[in-house]
Coordinates of C-alpha atoms in Angstrom, one line a residue:
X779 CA -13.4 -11.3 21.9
X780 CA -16.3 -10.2 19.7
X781 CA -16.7 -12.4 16.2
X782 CA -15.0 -9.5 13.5
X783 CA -17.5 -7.7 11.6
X784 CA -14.9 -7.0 8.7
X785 CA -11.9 -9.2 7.7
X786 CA -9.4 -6.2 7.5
X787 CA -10.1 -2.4 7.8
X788 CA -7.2 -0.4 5.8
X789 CA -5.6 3.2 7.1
X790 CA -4.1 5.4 4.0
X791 CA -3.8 7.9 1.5
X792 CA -7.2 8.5 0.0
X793 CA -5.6 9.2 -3.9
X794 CA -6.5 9.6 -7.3
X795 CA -4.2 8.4 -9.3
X796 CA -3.1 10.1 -13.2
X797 CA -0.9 7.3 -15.3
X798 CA 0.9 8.3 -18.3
X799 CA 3.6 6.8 -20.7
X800 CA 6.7 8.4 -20.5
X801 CA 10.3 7.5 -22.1
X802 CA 13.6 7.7 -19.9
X803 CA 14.8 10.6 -21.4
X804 CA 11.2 12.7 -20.2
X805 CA 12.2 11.3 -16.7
X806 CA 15.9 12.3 -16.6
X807 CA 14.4 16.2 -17.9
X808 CA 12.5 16.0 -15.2
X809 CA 15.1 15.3 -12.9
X810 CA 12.9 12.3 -11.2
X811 CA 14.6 8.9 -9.7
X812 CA 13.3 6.1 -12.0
X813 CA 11.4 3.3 -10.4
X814 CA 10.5 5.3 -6.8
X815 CA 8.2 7.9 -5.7
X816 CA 8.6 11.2 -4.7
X817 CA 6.1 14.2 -2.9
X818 CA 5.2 17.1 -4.5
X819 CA 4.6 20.0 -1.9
X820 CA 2.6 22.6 -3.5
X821 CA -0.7 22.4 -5.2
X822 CA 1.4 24.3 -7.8
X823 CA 4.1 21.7 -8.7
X824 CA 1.7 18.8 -8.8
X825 CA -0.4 21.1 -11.8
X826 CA 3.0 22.2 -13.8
X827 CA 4.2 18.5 -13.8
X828 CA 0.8 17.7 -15.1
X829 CA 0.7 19.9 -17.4
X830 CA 3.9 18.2 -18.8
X831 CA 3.2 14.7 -18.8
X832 CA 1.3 12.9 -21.3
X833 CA -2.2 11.7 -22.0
X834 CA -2.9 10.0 -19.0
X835 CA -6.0 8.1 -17.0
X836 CA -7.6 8.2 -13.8
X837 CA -8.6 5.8 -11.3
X838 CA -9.3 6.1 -7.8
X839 CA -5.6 4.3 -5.7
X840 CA -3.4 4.6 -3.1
X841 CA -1.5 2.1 -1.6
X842 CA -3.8 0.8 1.3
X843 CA -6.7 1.3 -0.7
X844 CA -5.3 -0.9 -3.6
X845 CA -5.1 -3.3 -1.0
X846 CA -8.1 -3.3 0.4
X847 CA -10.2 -3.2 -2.9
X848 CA -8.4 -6.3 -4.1
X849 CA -9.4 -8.2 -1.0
X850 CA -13.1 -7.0 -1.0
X851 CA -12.6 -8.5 -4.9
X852 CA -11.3 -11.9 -3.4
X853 CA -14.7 -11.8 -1.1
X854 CA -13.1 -10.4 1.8
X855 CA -15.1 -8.3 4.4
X856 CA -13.7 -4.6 4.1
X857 CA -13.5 -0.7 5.3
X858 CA -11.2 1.8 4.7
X859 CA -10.2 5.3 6.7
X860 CA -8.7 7.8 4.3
X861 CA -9.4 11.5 4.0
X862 CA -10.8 13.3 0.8
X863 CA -11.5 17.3 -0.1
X864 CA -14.9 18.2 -0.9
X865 CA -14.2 18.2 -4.3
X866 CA -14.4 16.5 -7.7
X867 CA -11.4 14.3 -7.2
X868 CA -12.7 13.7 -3.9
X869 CA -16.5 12.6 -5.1
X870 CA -14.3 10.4 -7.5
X871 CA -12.6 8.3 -4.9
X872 CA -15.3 7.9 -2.4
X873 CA -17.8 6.4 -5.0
X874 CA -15.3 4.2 -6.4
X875 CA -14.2 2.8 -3.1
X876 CA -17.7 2.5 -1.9
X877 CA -18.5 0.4 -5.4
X878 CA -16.7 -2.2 -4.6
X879 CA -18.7 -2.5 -1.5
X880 CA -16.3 -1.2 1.1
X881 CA -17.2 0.4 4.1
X882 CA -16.1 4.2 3.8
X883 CA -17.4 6.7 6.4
X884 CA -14.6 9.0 6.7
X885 CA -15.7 12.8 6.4
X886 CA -14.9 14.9 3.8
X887 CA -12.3 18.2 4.5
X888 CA -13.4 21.3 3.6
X889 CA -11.3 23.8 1.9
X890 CA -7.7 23.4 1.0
X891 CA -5.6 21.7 -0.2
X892 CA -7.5 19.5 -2.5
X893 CA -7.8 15.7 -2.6
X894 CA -4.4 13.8 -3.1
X895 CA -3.3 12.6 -6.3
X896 CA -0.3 10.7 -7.6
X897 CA 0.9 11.3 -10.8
X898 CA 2.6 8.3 -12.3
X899 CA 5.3 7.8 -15.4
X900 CA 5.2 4.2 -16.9
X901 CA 8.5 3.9 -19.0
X902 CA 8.3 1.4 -21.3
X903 CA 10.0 -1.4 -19.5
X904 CA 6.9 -1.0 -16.7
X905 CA 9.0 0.7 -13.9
X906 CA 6.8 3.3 -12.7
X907 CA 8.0 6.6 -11.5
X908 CA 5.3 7.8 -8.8
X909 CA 5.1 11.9 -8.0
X910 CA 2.8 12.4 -5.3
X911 CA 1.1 15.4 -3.9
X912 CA -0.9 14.3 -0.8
X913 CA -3.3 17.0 0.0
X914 CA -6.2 16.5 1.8
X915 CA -5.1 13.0 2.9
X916 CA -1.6 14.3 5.0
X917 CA -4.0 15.7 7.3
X918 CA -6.2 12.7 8.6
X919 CA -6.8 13.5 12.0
X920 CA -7.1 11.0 15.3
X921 CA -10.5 12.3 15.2
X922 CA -11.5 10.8 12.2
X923 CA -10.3 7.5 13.1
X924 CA -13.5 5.5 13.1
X925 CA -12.4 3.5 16.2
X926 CA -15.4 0.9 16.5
X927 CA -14.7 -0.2 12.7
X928 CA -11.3 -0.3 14.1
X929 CA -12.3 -3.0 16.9
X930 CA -14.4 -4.7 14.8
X931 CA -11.8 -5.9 12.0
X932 CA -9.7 -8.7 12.4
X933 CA -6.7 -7.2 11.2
X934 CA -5.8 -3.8 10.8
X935 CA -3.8 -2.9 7.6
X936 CA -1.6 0.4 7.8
X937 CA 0.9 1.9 4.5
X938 CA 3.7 3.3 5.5
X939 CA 3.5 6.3 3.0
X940 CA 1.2 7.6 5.4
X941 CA 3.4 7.8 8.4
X942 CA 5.5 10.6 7.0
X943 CA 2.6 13.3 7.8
X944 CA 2.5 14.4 11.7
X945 CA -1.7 14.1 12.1
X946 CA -1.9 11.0 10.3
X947 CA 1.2 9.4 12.2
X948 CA -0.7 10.2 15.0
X949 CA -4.4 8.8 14.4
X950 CA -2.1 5.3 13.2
X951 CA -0.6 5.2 16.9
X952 CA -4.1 5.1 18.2
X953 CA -5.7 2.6 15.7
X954 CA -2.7 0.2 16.6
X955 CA -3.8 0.9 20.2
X956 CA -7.5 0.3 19.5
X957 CA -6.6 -3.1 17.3
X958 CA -4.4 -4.1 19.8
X959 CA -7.1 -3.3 23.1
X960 CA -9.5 -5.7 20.9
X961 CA -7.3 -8.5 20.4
X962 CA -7.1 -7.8 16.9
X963 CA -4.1 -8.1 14.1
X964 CA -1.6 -5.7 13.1
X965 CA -0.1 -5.4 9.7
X966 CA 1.9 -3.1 8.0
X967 CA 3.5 -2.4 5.0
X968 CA 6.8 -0.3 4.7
X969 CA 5.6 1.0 1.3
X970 CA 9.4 2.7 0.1
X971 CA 13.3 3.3 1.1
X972 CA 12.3 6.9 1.2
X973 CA 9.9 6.1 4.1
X974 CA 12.3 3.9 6.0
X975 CA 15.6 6.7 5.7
X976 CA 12.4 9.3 7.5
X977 CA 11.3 7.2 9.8
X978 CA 13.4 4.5 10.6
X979 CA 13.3 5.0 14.3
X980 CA 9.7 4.8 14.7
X981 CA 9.9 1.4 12.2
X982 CA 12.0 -0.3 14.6
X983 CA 10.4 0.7 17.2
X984 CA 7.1 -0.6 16.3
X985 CA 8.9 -4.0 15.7
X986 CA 10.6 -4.4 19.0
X987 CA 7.4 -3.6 20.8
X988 CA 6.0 -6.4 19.1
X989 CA 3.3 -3.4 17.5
X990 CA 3.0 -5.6 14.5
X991 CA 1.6 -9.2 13.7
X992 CA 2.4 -9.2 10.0
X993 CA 4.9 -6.9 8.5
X994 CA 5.1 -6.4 4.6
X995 CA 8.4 -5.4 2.7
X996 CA 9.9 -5.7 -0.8
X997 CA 14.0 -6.9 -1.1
X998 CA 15.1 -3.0 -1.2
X999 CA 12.9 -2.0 2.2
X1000 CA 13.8 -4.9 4.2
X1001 CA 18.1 -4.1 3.0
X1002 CA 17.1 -0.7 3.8
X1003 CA 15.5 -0.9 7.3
X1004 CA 18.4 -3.4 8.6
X1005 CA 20.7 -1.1 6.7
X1006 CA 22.5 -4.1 5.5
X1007 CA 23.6 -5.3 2.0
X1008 CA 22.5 -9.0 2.8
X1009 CA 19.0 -9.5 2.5
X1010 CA 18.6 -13.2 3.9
X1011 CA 20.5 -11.9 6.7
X1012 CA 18.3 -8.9 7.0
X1013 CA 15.0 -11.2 6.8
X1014 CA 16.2 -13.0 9.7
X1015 CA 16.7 -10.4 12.0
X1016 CA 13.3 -8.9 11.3
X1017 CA 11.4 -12.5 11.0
X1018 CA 13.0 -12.6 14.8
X1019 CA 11.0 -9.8 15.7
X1020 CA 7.3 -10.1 14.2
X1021 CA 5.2 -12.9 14.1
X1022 CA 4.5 -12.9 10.4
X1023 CA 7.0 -11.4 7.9
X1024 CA 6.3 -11.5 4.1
X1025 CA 9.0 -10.3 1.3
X1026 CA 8.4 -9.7 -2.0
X1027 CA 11.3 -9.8 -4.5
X1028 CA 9.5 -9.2 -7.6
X1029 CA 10.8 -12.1 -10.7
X1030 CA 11.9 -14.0 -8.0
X1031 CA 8.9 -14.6 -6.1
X1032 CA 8.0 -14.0 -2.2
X1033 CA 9.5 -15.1 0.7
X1034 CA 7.4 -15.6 4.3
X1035 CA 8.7 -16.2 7.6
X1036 CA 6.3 -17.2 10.1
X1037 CA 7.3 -19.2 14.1
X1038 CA 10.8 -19.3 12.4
X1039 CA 9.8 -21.3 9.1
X1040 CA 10.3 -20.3 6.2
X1041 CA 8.7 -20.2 2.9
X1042 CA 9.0 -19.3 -0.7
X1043 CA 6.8 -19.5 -3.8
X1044 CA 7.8 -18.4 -7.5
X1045 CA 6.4 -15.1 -9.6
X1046 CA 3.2 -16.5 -10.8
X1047 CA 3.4 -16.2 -15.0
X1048 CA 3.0 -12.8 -17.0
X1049 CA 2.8 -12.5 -20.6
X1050 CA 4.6 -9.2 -20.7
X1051 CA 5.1 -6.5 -17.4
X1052 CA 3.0 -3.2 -18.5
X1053 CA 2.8 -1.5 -15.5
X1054 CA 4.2 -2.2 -12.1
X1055 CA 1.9 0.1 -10.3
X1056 CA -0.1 -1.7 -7.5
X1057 CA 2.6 -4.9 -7.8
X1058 CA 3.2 -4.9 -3.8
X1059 CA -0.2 -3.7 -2.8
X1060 CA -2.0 -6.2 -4.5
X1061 CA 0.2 -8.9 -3.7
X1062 CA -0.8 -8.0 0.1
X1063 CA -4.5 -8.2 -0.8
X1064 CA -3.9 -11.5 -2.1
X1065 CA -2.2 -13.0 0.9
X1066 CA -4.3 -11.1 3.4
X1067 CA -7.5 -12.6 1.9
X1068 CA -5.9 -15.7 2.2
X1069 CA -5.3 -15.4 5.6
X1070 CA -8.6 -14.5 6.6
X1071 CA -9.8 -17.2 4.8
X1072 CA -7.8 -19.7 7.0
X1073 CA -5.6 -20.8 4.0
X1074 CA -1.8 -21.9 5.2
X1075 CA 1.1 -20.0 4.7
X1076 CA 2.4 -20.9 0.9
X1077 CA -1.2 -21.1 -0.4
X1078 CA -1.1 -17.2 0.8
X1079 CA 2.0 -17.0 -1.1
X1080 CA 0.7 -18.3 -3.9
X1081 CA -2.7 -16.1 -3.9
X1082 CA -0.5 -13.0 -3.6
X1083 CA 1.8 -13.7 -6.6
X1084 CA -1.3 -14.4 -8.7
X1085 CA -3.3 -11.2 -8.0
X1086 CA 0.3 -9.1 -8.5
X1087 CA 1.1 -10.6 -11.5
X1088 CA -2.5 -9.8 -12.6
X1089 CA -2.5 -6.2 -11.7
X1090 CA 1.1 -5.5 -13.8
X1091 CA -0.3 -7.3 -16.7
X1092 CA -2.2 -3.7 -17.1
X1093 CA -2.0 -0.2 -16.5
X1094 CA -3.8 1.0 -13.6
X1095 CA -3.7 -0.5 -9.7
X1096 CA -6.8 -2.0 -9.4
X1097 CA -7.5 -5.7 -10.7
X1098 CA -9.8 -5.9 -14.4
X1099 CA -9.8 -9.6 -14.1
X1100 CA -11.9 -11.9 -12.0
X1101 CA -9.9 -12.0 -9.0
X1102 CA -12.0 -15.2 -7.4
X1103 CA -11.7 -17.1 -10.2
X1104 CA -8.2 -16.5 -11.1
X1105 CA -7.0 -17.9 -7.6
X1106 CA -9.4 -20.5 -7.7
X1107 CA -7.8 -22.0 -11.5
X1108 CA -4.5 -20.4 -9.7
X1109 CA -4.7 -23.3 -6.5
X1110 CA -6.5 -25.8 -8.5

């Protein structure tokens, strides 16, 4: 097998994401489900929402490429596939990504509907509400999959918010065939409930054909894809089935199961929760960057929890503080 020319290449929504403040009552108006994300359809509905919300700011997000711009941030060797419109929003993203020096090639889409954007509610006790209209990124075709960066990263990294649309479930299926072929890593996150009750089948499946090396899940996803109440017993029959299976459970720390051993390390220490957005996805970044690094299992752990805890110490998805030297005072 060829040496890897990236650590891990990343597959998802290419998004632009709007945070705003907003009290419980502005969420019950608008009807939304506290805490979880929902998709906006219509180019329409995304702009009246907007228009409602508060003052807000912008940064360049989505769940995979969170991930993958807090691992290029550890050090880690990166590219990402997501699809933009050839518009301001989509200029936006694609310099931002490319700042942190990660490989993006993917071409732009002409016409519409625009580049995706996720507009996101902080209520004052951090739980963030997320309303997402995809746009241009629902419609990442197989032919954009750029298959030799693919082949040439030691794992592959796939959200599960982009399984939902048809053309970009499909270009996933072949990546996975492509990392596979090249003896590389699978991993996957199940990013939501919502996208487990859609696609539940197709999640299963993946595990039993042993599709995935390293499968990501918070307390609520795992529950939800064993459709069980009890989550140790829902870890166990999943950790049965993939080689690598990390849950997070939020003030309680993370849990990894890996050859039938398990492991658990505490929430790292936060002064106060501001915004939860980015929690999961940068907790992945952490442990990923650990694994590529060679680091065991619990130090993994451990470099997940700090980067989380880092990102909801702020508002906004993407790390402000030195993530190096955080993990290296972190595992001192």
């Amino acid at each position: 097998m060829a040496a890897a020319e990236y650590d891990v290449v990343a597959i998802g929504n290419a998004i632009v994401d709007v945070i705003s403040k907003a009290d419980d009552a502005f969420i019950a108006r608008e009807g939304l489900n506290k805490g979880s994300m929902q998709l906006l359809f219509s180019t329409g509905e995304a702009e009246a929402l907007y228009e409602r919300m508060g003052p807000g700011i912008e940064a360049s997000g989505g769940s995979a490429a969170n991930t993958i711009a807090g691992i290029a941030a550890l050090g880690g060797r990166c590219g990402f596939i997501g699809q933009v419109a050839d518009d301001q929003l989509g200029a936006v993203f694609a310099h931002d990504i490319r700042a942190h020096g990660i490989a993006f090639n993917t071409a732009v889409r002409a016409g519409d509907p625009p580049t995706a954007r996720c507009l996101i509610l902080v209520t004052p006790d951090g739980q963030r509400t997320m309303n997402t209209f995809l746009g241009a990124s629902q419609f990442l075709p197989e032919s954009a999959i750029d298959l030799a960066m693919i082949a040439a990263g030691e794992i592959l990294y796939l959200e599960g918010y982009l399984w939902d649309p048809e053309e970009p479930r499909a270009a996933m299926r072949r990546a996975i065939s492509v990392a596979r072929g090249a003896g590389r890593k699978v991993a996957f996150t199940l990013s939501d409930t919502f996208c487990i009750s859609r696609h539940r089948g197709d999640f299963v499946d993946l595990i039993a054909r042993g599709d995935i090396d390293i499968l990501f899940a918070n307390e609520a996803e795992i529950l939800s894809l064993m459709e069980t109440e009890d989550c140790d017993a829902a870890i166990a029959r999943v950790a049965a089935q993939v080689p690598l299976l990390v849950v997070t459970r939020s003030e309680k720390g993370a849990i990894a199961v890996k050859d039938g051993a398990r492991h658990e390390v505490p929430a790292a220490p936060v002064d106060a929760v501001v915004d939860t957005t980015g929690a999961g996805d940068l907790f992945a970044a952490g442990f990923l960057a650990g694994q590529a690094q060679g680091r065991g299992i619990v130090d993994s752990l451990r470099m997940g929890a700090l980067c989380a805890a880092e990102v909801i110490s702020h508002y906004g998805a993407r790390p402000e503080a030195d993530l190096k030297a955080l993990v290296a005072n972190g595992l001192a």
